[in-house]
């Protein structure tokens, strides 16, 4: 099982799509849910109880998460020294990566780093100076011997040209990433749809950009014999190649991947902290192998592409922050993604057949924090 450990609810950045949106949404409550608005700011249970919890699952994987997890460097070290986990990963904004000593950084299986693309775009969304500091820290950890997977984790909205920015992340003079994942800022907030132009952007920019990017991805396989780890493409293409039917969320939320709040309660996903209706247990008395599983509503299970999409996002499905009409535009992006990749499957099969690439090139660690469906 995979567990996001929410080490703190605090963050050292004020990004537009998170802090900025939260300010705009301040009066938008959750009338259908009981919410705990008073979670401890820092982890309030002891590391020993986390160890007792994890020991019950020989395949327990921990993902350090926040807020910004590196605000709690000492706790990360305590956990890495004392908790028996198969792997440890971190999802971080990277600003404080230089505070974690190489002996710990180098033991991380993967680092998911929040970066939205080039300097101009990253600093626009995340604040001036963010890009430089993050890139410097990433160069530092590579110099200090980090050999694990470094995943650029983009948040994507109207200012993003997905084709241009993903290509930039894959190949640039600063620091090229071999793994990229992105998630749309869509369906997470109540009041944002009316003040944004998601419809125009998704139809005129994002969807065509994805189609171009899929073609670029397969051209690269053909020309270089390499399958770039673009997570949304990888997950869908692998399912299509193996003829898998996807009947559960690809991100794993609520069945394979959970989050442990700062007070030790277990919720299906980090975005669902404080939603008491979805408290599924507590690390002090629940076995990691017996955490309750959560199903998606009919909004997804009755959808004609459910068996390839898998449902996108449990939080969005349950909280319904966007109207069905608005959310339909998000589903159209999924439809476009699936269609475009499906159209390229015959070409990919040919490349596998002639040995240019192999099926194993599409393998990846599932539930590592990359949701697959953006
Ligand atoms: S396309 Fe939309 S409605 Fe269909 S399964 Fe995916 S998220 Fe659910
Ligand atoms: S896609 Fe999954 S992991 Fe991501 S926010 Fe939604 S439920 Fe949580």
Coordinates of C-alpha atoms and ligand atoms in Angstrom, one line a residue:
X1 CA 0.0 0.0 0.0
X2 CA 1.0 3.6 -0.5
X3 CA 0.6 6.3 2.1
X4 CA 1.1 10.0 1.8
X5 CA 2.3 11.2 5.1
X6 CA 1.1 14.8 5.6
X7 CA 3.9 16.1 7.8
X8 CA 2.5 19.6 8.0
X9 CA -0.4 21.7 6.8
X10 CA 1.9 24.7 6.3
X11 CA 3.7 25.7 3.1
X12 CA 6.5 28.2 2.4
X13 CA 5.0 29.2 -1.0
X14 CA 1.8 31.0 -2.0
X15 CA 1.2 29.6 -5.5
X16 CA -1.6 31.0 -7.6
X17 CA -3.5 27.7 -8.1
X18 CA -3.4 26.8 -4.4
X19 CA -3.0 29.7 -1.9
X20 CA -4.4 32.2 -4.5
X21 CA -7.4 30.0 -5.2
X22 CA -8.0 29.3 -1.5
X23 CA -8.3 33.0 -0.9
X24 CA -10.8 33.4 -3.6
X25 CA -12.7 30.4 -2.3
X26 CA -12.7 31.5 1.3
X27 CA -16.5 31.6 1.6
X28 CA -17.1 28.3 -0.3
X29 CA -17.8 25.7 2.4
X30 CA -18.7 22.1 2.0
X31 CA -22.4 21.9 3.1
X32 CA -22.6 18.1 2.5
X33 CA -19.6 17.2 4.7
X34 CA -18.4 17.4 8.2
X35 CA -15.1 19.2 8.2
X36 CA -12.4 19.4 10.8
X37 CA -10.9 22.9 10.2
X38 CA -8.5 22.5 13.2
X39 CA -6.0 19.8 12.3
X40 CA -2.6 20.1 14.0
X41 CA -0.2 22.1 11.9
X42 CA 2.5 19.4 12.4
X43 CA 2.4 15.7 12.8
X44 CA 1.0 15.0 16.3
X45 CA 1.4 11.2 16.6
X46 CA 4.7 9.6 17.3
X47 CA 7.1 8.0 14.9
X48 CA 6.9 4.6 16.7
X49 CA 3.2 4.4 16.0
X50 CA 3.8 5.0 12.4
X51 CA 6.4 2.2 12.5
X52 CA 4.0 -0.2 14.1
X53 CA 1.4 0.7 11.4
X54 CA 3.8 0.2 8.5
X55 CA 5.3 -3.0 9.8
X56 CA 1.9 -4.7 9.2
X57 CA 2.4 -4.3 5.4
X58 CA 5.7 -5.6 3.9
X59 CA 5.1 -3.5 0.8
X60 CA 4.4 -0.2 2.6
X61 CA 5.5 2.8 0.6
X62 CA 5.6 6.2 2.2
X63 CA 5.3 9.5 0.3
X64 CA 6.3 12.6 2.3
X65 CA 3.8 15.3 1.6
X66 CA 2.4 18.5 3.0
X67 CA 1.9 21.5 3.0
X68 CA 5.6 21.5 2.3
X69 CA 7.1 18.4 3.8
X70 CA 10.7 19.8 3.9
X71 CA 9.6 22.2 6.6
X72 CA 9.9 19.1 8.7
X73 CA 13.3 17.9 7.8
X74 CA 14.0 16.4 11.3
X75 CA 10.8 14.4 11.2
X76 CA 11.6 13.1 7.8
X77 CA 15.0 11.9 9.0
X78 CA 13.4 10.3 12.1
X79 CA 10.9 8.5 9.9
X80 CA 13.6 7.3 7.5
X81 CA 15.7 6.1 10.4
X82 CA 13.0 4.4 12.4
X83 CA 10.1 3.4 10.2
X84 CA 10.2 0.1 8.3
X85 CA 9.0 1.1 4.8
X86 CA 9.8 -0.6 1.5
X87 CA 10.4 2.8 -0.2
X88 CA 10.3 6.4 0.7
X89 CA 9.4 9.1 -1.8
X90 CA 8.8 12.8 -1.4
X91 CA 6.5 15.4 -3.1
X92 CA 8.0 18.8 -2.6
X93 CA 8.3 22.3 -4.0
X94 CA 12.1 21.8 -3.7
X95 CA 13.0 25.1 -2.1
X96 CA 14.4 23.4 1.0
X97 CA 15.9 20.3 -0.6
X98 CA 19.4 21.5 0.3
X99 CA 18.5 21.1 4.0
X100 CA 18.2 17.3 3.8
X101 CA 21.6 15.7 3.9
X102 CA 22.7 13.5 0.9
X103 CA 22.6 10.4 3.1
X104 CA 18.8 10.8 3.3
X105 CA 18.1 12.3 -0.2
X106 CA 20.0 9.5 -1.8
X107 CA 17.9 6.9 -0.1
X108 CA 14.7 8.4 -1.6
X109 CA 13.3 6.2 -4.3
X110 CA 11.8 9.2 -6.2
X111 CA 11.4 12.9 -5.8
X112 CA 8.3 14.6 -7.3
X113 CA 9.3 18.2 -7.7
X114 CA 6.7 20.9 -8.3
X115 CA 7.8 22.8 -11.4
X116 CA 5.5 24.1 -14.1
X117 CA 7.9 24.4 -17.0
X118 CA 10.4 27.1 -17.9
X119 CA 11.5 30.0 -15.6
X120 CA 8.9 32.5 -16.8
X121 CA 5.9 30.1 -16.2
X122 CA 7.1 28.6 -13.0
X123 CA 7.8 32.0 -11.4
X124 CA 4.5 33.3 -12.7
X125 CA 2.5 30.5 -10.9
X126 CA 4.8 29.9 -7.9
X127 CA 6.5 33.3 -7.2
X128 CA 9.5 35.1 -8.4
X129 CA 12.8 33.4 -7.7
X130 CA 11.2 29.9 -7.2
X131 CA 12.6 28.4 -10.4
X132 CA 16.2 29.4 -9.8
X133 CA 16.2 28.1 -6.3
X134 CA 14.6 24.8 -7.2
X135 CA 16.9 24.2 -10.2
X136 CA 20.0 25.0 -8.1
X137 CA 18.8 22.5 -5.5
X138 CA 18.2 19.8 -8.1
X139 CA 21.6 20.3 -9.5
X140 CA 23.0 20.0 -6.0
X141 CA 21.3 16.7 -5.2
X142 CA 22.4 15.2 -8.5
X143 CA 26.0 16.3 -7.7
X144 CA 25.6 14.8 -4.3
X145 CA 24.8 11.4 -5.8
X146 CA 21.0 11.2 -6.0
X147 CA 20.3 8.5 -8.6
X148 CA 16.6 8.0 -8.1
X149 CA 13.8 9.2 -10.3
X150 CA 13.3 12.9 -10.5
X151 CA 9.7 13.6 -11.7
X152 CA 8.8 17.1 -12.8
X153 CA 5.3 17.6 -11.5
X154 CA 3.5 20.4 -13.3
X155 CA 0.2 22.1 -12.3
X156 CA -1.5 23.1 -15.5
X157 CA -4.0 25.9 -16.2
X158 CA -4.7 28.7 -18.6
X159 CA -1.2 30.2 -18.8
X160 CA 0.3 26.8 -19.7
X161 CA 1.1 25.9 -23.3
X162 CA 1.4 22.1 -22.5
X163 CA 3.3 21.2 -25.7
X164 CA 5.9 23.9 -25.3
X165 CA 6.4 23.4 -21.5
X166 CA 6.6 19.6 -21.5
X167 CA 9.1 19.7 -24.3
X168 CA 11.1 22.3 -22.4
X169 CA 11.2 20.2 -19.3
X170 CA 12.4 17.2 -21.3
X171 CA 15.2 19.1 -23.0
X172 CA 16.7 22.4 -21.9
X173 CA 20.0 23.9 -20.9
X174 CA 19.2 24.1 -17.2
X175 CA 18.2 20.6 -16.1
X176 CA 16.4 18.2 -18.3
X177 CA 13.9 15.8 -16.7
X178 CA 13.4 12.2 -17.9
X179 CA 10.0 12.0 -16.1
X180 CA 7.2 14.5 -16.3
X181 CA 3.7 14.4 -14.9
X182 CA 1.0 17.1 -14.9
X183 CA -2.4 17.7 -13.3
X184 CA -5.0 20.2 -14.4
X185 CA -6.1 22.7 -11.9
X186 CA -9.7 21.8 -12.6
X187 CA -12.6 20.8 -10.3
X188 CA -10.7 21.5 -7.1
X189 CA -12.3 24.9 -6.2
X190 CA -15.9 26.1 -6.0
X191 CA -15.7 29.7 -7.4
X192 CA -12.9 29.6 -10.0
X193 CA -14.7 28.4 -13.1
X194 CA -16.8 31.5 -13.6
X195 CA -13.7 33.8 -13.4
X196 CA -11.5 31.7 -15.6
X197 CA -11.7 30.8 -19.2
X198 CA -11.1 27.1 -18.9
X199 CA -13.4 26.3 -21.8
X200 CA -11.6 28.3 -24.4
X201 CA -8.2 27.3 -23.2
X202 CA -8.9 23.6 -23.0
X203 CA -10.5 23.5 -26.4
X204 CA -8.1 25.8 -28.3
X205 CA -4.9 25.3 -26.5
X206 CA -4.6 22.3 -24.1
X207 CA -6.4 19.6 -26.2
X208 CA -4.6 20.4 -29.5
X209 CA -1.3 20.7 -27.5
X210 CA -1.8 17.2 -26.1
X211 CA -2.5 15.8 -29.5
X212 CA 0.8 17.4 -30.8
X213 CA 2.6 16.1 -27.7
X214 CA 1.4 12.5 -28.2
X215 CA 2.7 12.6 -31.8
X216 CA 6.0 14.1 -30.6
X217 CA 6.2 11.3 -28.0
X218 CA 5.8 8.5 -30.5
X219 CA 8.1 10.2 -33.1
X220 CA 10.7 10.2 -30.4
X221 CA 10.2 6.4 -29.9
X222 CA 10.6 6.0 -33.6
X223 CA 13.6 8.2 -34.1
X224 CA 15.5 7.5 -30.8
X225 CA 14.2 4.2 -29.7
X226 CA 13.2 5.7 -26.3
X227 CA 9.9 5.9 -24.4
X228 CA 10.0 9.2 -22.5
X229 CA 8.3 8.9 -19.1
X230 CA 5.4 11.2 -19.7
X231 CA 3.2 9.7 -17.0
X232 CA -0.2 10.5 -18.4
X233 CA 0.7 8.9 -21.8
X234 CA 2.6 6.0 -20.2
X235 CA -0.3 4.8 -18.1
X236 CA -2.9 5.0 -20.8
X237 CA -0.7 3.5 -23.5
X238 CA 0.3 0.6 -21.3
X239 CA -3.3 -0.2 -20.5
X240 CA -4.2 -0.1 -24.2
X241 CA -1.2 -2.2 -25.2
X242 CA -2.1 -4.8 -22.6
X243 CA -5.8 -4.5 -23.2
X244 CA -6.3 -3.8 -19.5
X245 CA -9.7 -2.7 -18.2
X246 CA -9.4 0.0 -15.7
X247 CA -12.2 -0.1 -13.1
X248 CA -10.5 1.7 -10.3
X249 CA -8.9 5.1 -10.0
X250 CA -5.5 5.2 -11.6
X251 CA -4.1 7.5 -8.8
X252 CA -5.0 4.7 -6.3
X253 CA -7.0 7.1 -4.0
X254 CA -9.2 5.2 -1.7
X255 CA -8.1 1.7 -2.6
X256 CA -4.3 1.5 -3.0
X257 CA -3.1 4.9 -2.0
X258 CA -4.2 6.8 1.1
X259 CA -3.1 9.9 3.1
X260 CA -2.3 10.0 6.8
X261 CA -3.3 13.4 8.3
X262 CA -1.2 15.2 10.9
X263 CA -3.4 13.7 13.6
X264 CA -3.0 10.1 12.4
X265 CA -6.5 9.7 10.8
X266 CA -6.4 8.0 7.4
X267 CA -8.2 9.7 4.4
X268 CA -8.4 8.5 0.7
X269 CA -6.2 11.3 -0.7
X270 CA -4.2 14.3 0.6
X271 CA -6.7 16.7 -0.8
X272 CA -9.4 15.2 1.4
X273 CA -7.8 16.1 4.7
X274 CA -10.3 17.2 7.3
X275 CA -13.3 15.7 5.5
X276 CA -14.6 13.6 8.5
X277 CA -17.1 11.7 6.4
X278 CA -14.1 10.0 4.7
X279 CA -12.0 9.2 7.8
X280 CA -11.3 5.6 7.1
X281 CA -9.3 4.6 10.2
X282 CA -6.4 5.8 12.3
X283 CA -2.8 4.6 12.3
X284 CA -3.1 3.6 16.0
X285 CA -5.9 1.0 15.4
X286 CA -6.2 0.3 11.7
X287 CA -4.2 -2.2 9.7
X288 CA -2.7 -0.7 6.5
X289 CA -4.0 -3.8 4.7
X290 CA -7.6 -3.3 5.9
X291 CA -8.3 0.3 5.3
X292 CA -11.8 0.7 3.9
X293 CA -12.0 1.1 0.2
X294 CA -14.0 3.9 -1.4
X295 CA -15.9 3.6 -4.7
X296 CA -16.6 6.3 -7.3
X297 CA -20.1 7.6 -7.9
X298 CA -22.1 6.9 -11.1
X299 CA -20.9 10.1 -12.6
X300 CA -17.8 8.0 -13.6
X301 CA -18.9 4.4 -13.4
X302 CA -21.6 5.0 -16.0
X303 CA -19.3 6.9 -18.3
X304 CA -18.6 5.2 -21.7
X305 CA -14.8 5.7 -21.2
X306 CA -14.7 4.6 -17.5
X307 CA -12.8 1.5 -18.4
X308 CA -9.8 3.4 -19.7
X309 CA -10.1 6.6 -17.7
X310 CA -10.7 4.9 -14.3
X311 CA -12.4 8.0 -12.9
X312 CA -9.8 10.8 -12.9
X313 CA -10.2 12.2 -9.4
X314 CA -12.0 10.9 -6.3
X315 CA -12.0 14.4 -4.6
X316 CA -13.6 16.0 -7.7
X317 CA -16.0 13.1 -8.0
X318 CA -17.2 13.3 -4.4
X319 CA -17.1 17.1 -3.7
X320 CA -18.4 18.2 -7.1
X321 CA -16.9 21.7 -6.8
X322 CA -17.6 22.3 -10.5
X323 CA -21.0 21.9 -12.1
X324 CA -21.6 18.8 -14.4
X325 CA -21.4 21.1 -17.4
X326 CA -18.1 22.6 -16.3
X327 CA -16.7 19.2 -15.3
X328 CA -17.7 17.9 -18.7
X329 CA -15.0 20.1 -20.2
X330 CA -12.5 18.3 -18.0
X331 CA -13.8 14.9 -19.2
X332 CA -13.4 16.2 -22.8
X333 CA -9.7 16.6 -22.1
X334 CA -9.6 13.0 -20.9
X335 CA -11.5 11.9 -24.0
X336 CA -9.1 13.8 -26.2
X337 CA -6.1 12.2 -24.4
X338 CA -7.4 8.7 -24.7
X339 CA -8.4 9.1 -28.4
X340 CA -5.1 10.6 -29.4
X341 CA -3.1 7.9 -27.7
X342 CA -5.4 5.1 -29.1
X343 CA -4.8 6.4 -32.6
X344 CA -1.1 6.0 -32.1
X345 CA -1.3 2.5 -30.6
X346 CA -0.9 0.7 -34.0
X347 CA 2.4 2.7 -34.6
X348 CA 3.6 1.9 -31.1
X349 CA 2.8 -1.8 -31.7
X350 CA 4.8 -1.8 -34.9
X351 CA 7.8 -0.3 -33.0
X352 CA 7.6 -3.0 -30.4
X353 CA 7.3 -5.7 -33.1
X354 CA 10.5 -4.6 -34.8
X355 CA 12.3 -4.3 -31.5
X356 CA 12.8 -0.5 -31.6
X357 CA 11.2 -0.3 -28.1
X358 CA 9.9 -2.9 -25.7
X359 CA 6.7 -3.3 -23.7
X360 CA 8.8 -3.1 -20.6
X361 CA 9.6 0.5 -21.5
X362 CA 6.0 1.4 -20.5
X363 CA 6.4 0.0 -17.0
X364 CA 6.4 2.5 -14.1
X365 CA 5.9 2.5 -10.3
X366 CA 2.1 2.7 -10.0
X367 CA 0.6 5.0 -7.3
X368 CA 3.8 6.9 -6.8
X369 CA 1.9 10.2 -6.7
X370 CA 1.5 10.6 -10.5
X371 CA -2.3 10.4 -11.0
X372 CA -2.0 9.4 -14.7
X373 CA -5.3 11.1 -15.7
X374 CA -4.4 14.8 -15.5
Ligands
LIG1 S1 -14.1 10.9 -18.5 FE1 -15.0 12.0 -16.7 S2 -16.9 11.0 -16.2 FE2 -15.7 9.6 -17.5 S3 -14.7 8.3 -16.1 FE3 -13.3 9.9 -16.6 S4 -13.6 11.5 -15.0 FE4 -15.3 10.1 -14.9
LIG2 S1 -6.5 12.6 -8.7 FE1 -6.5 11.1 -7.0 S2 -4.7 11.7 -5.8 FE2 -5.1 13.4 -7.2 S3 -6.4 14.8 -6.0 FE3 -7.7 13.4 -7.1 S4 -8.2 11.7 -5.7 FE4 -6.4 12.8 -4.9

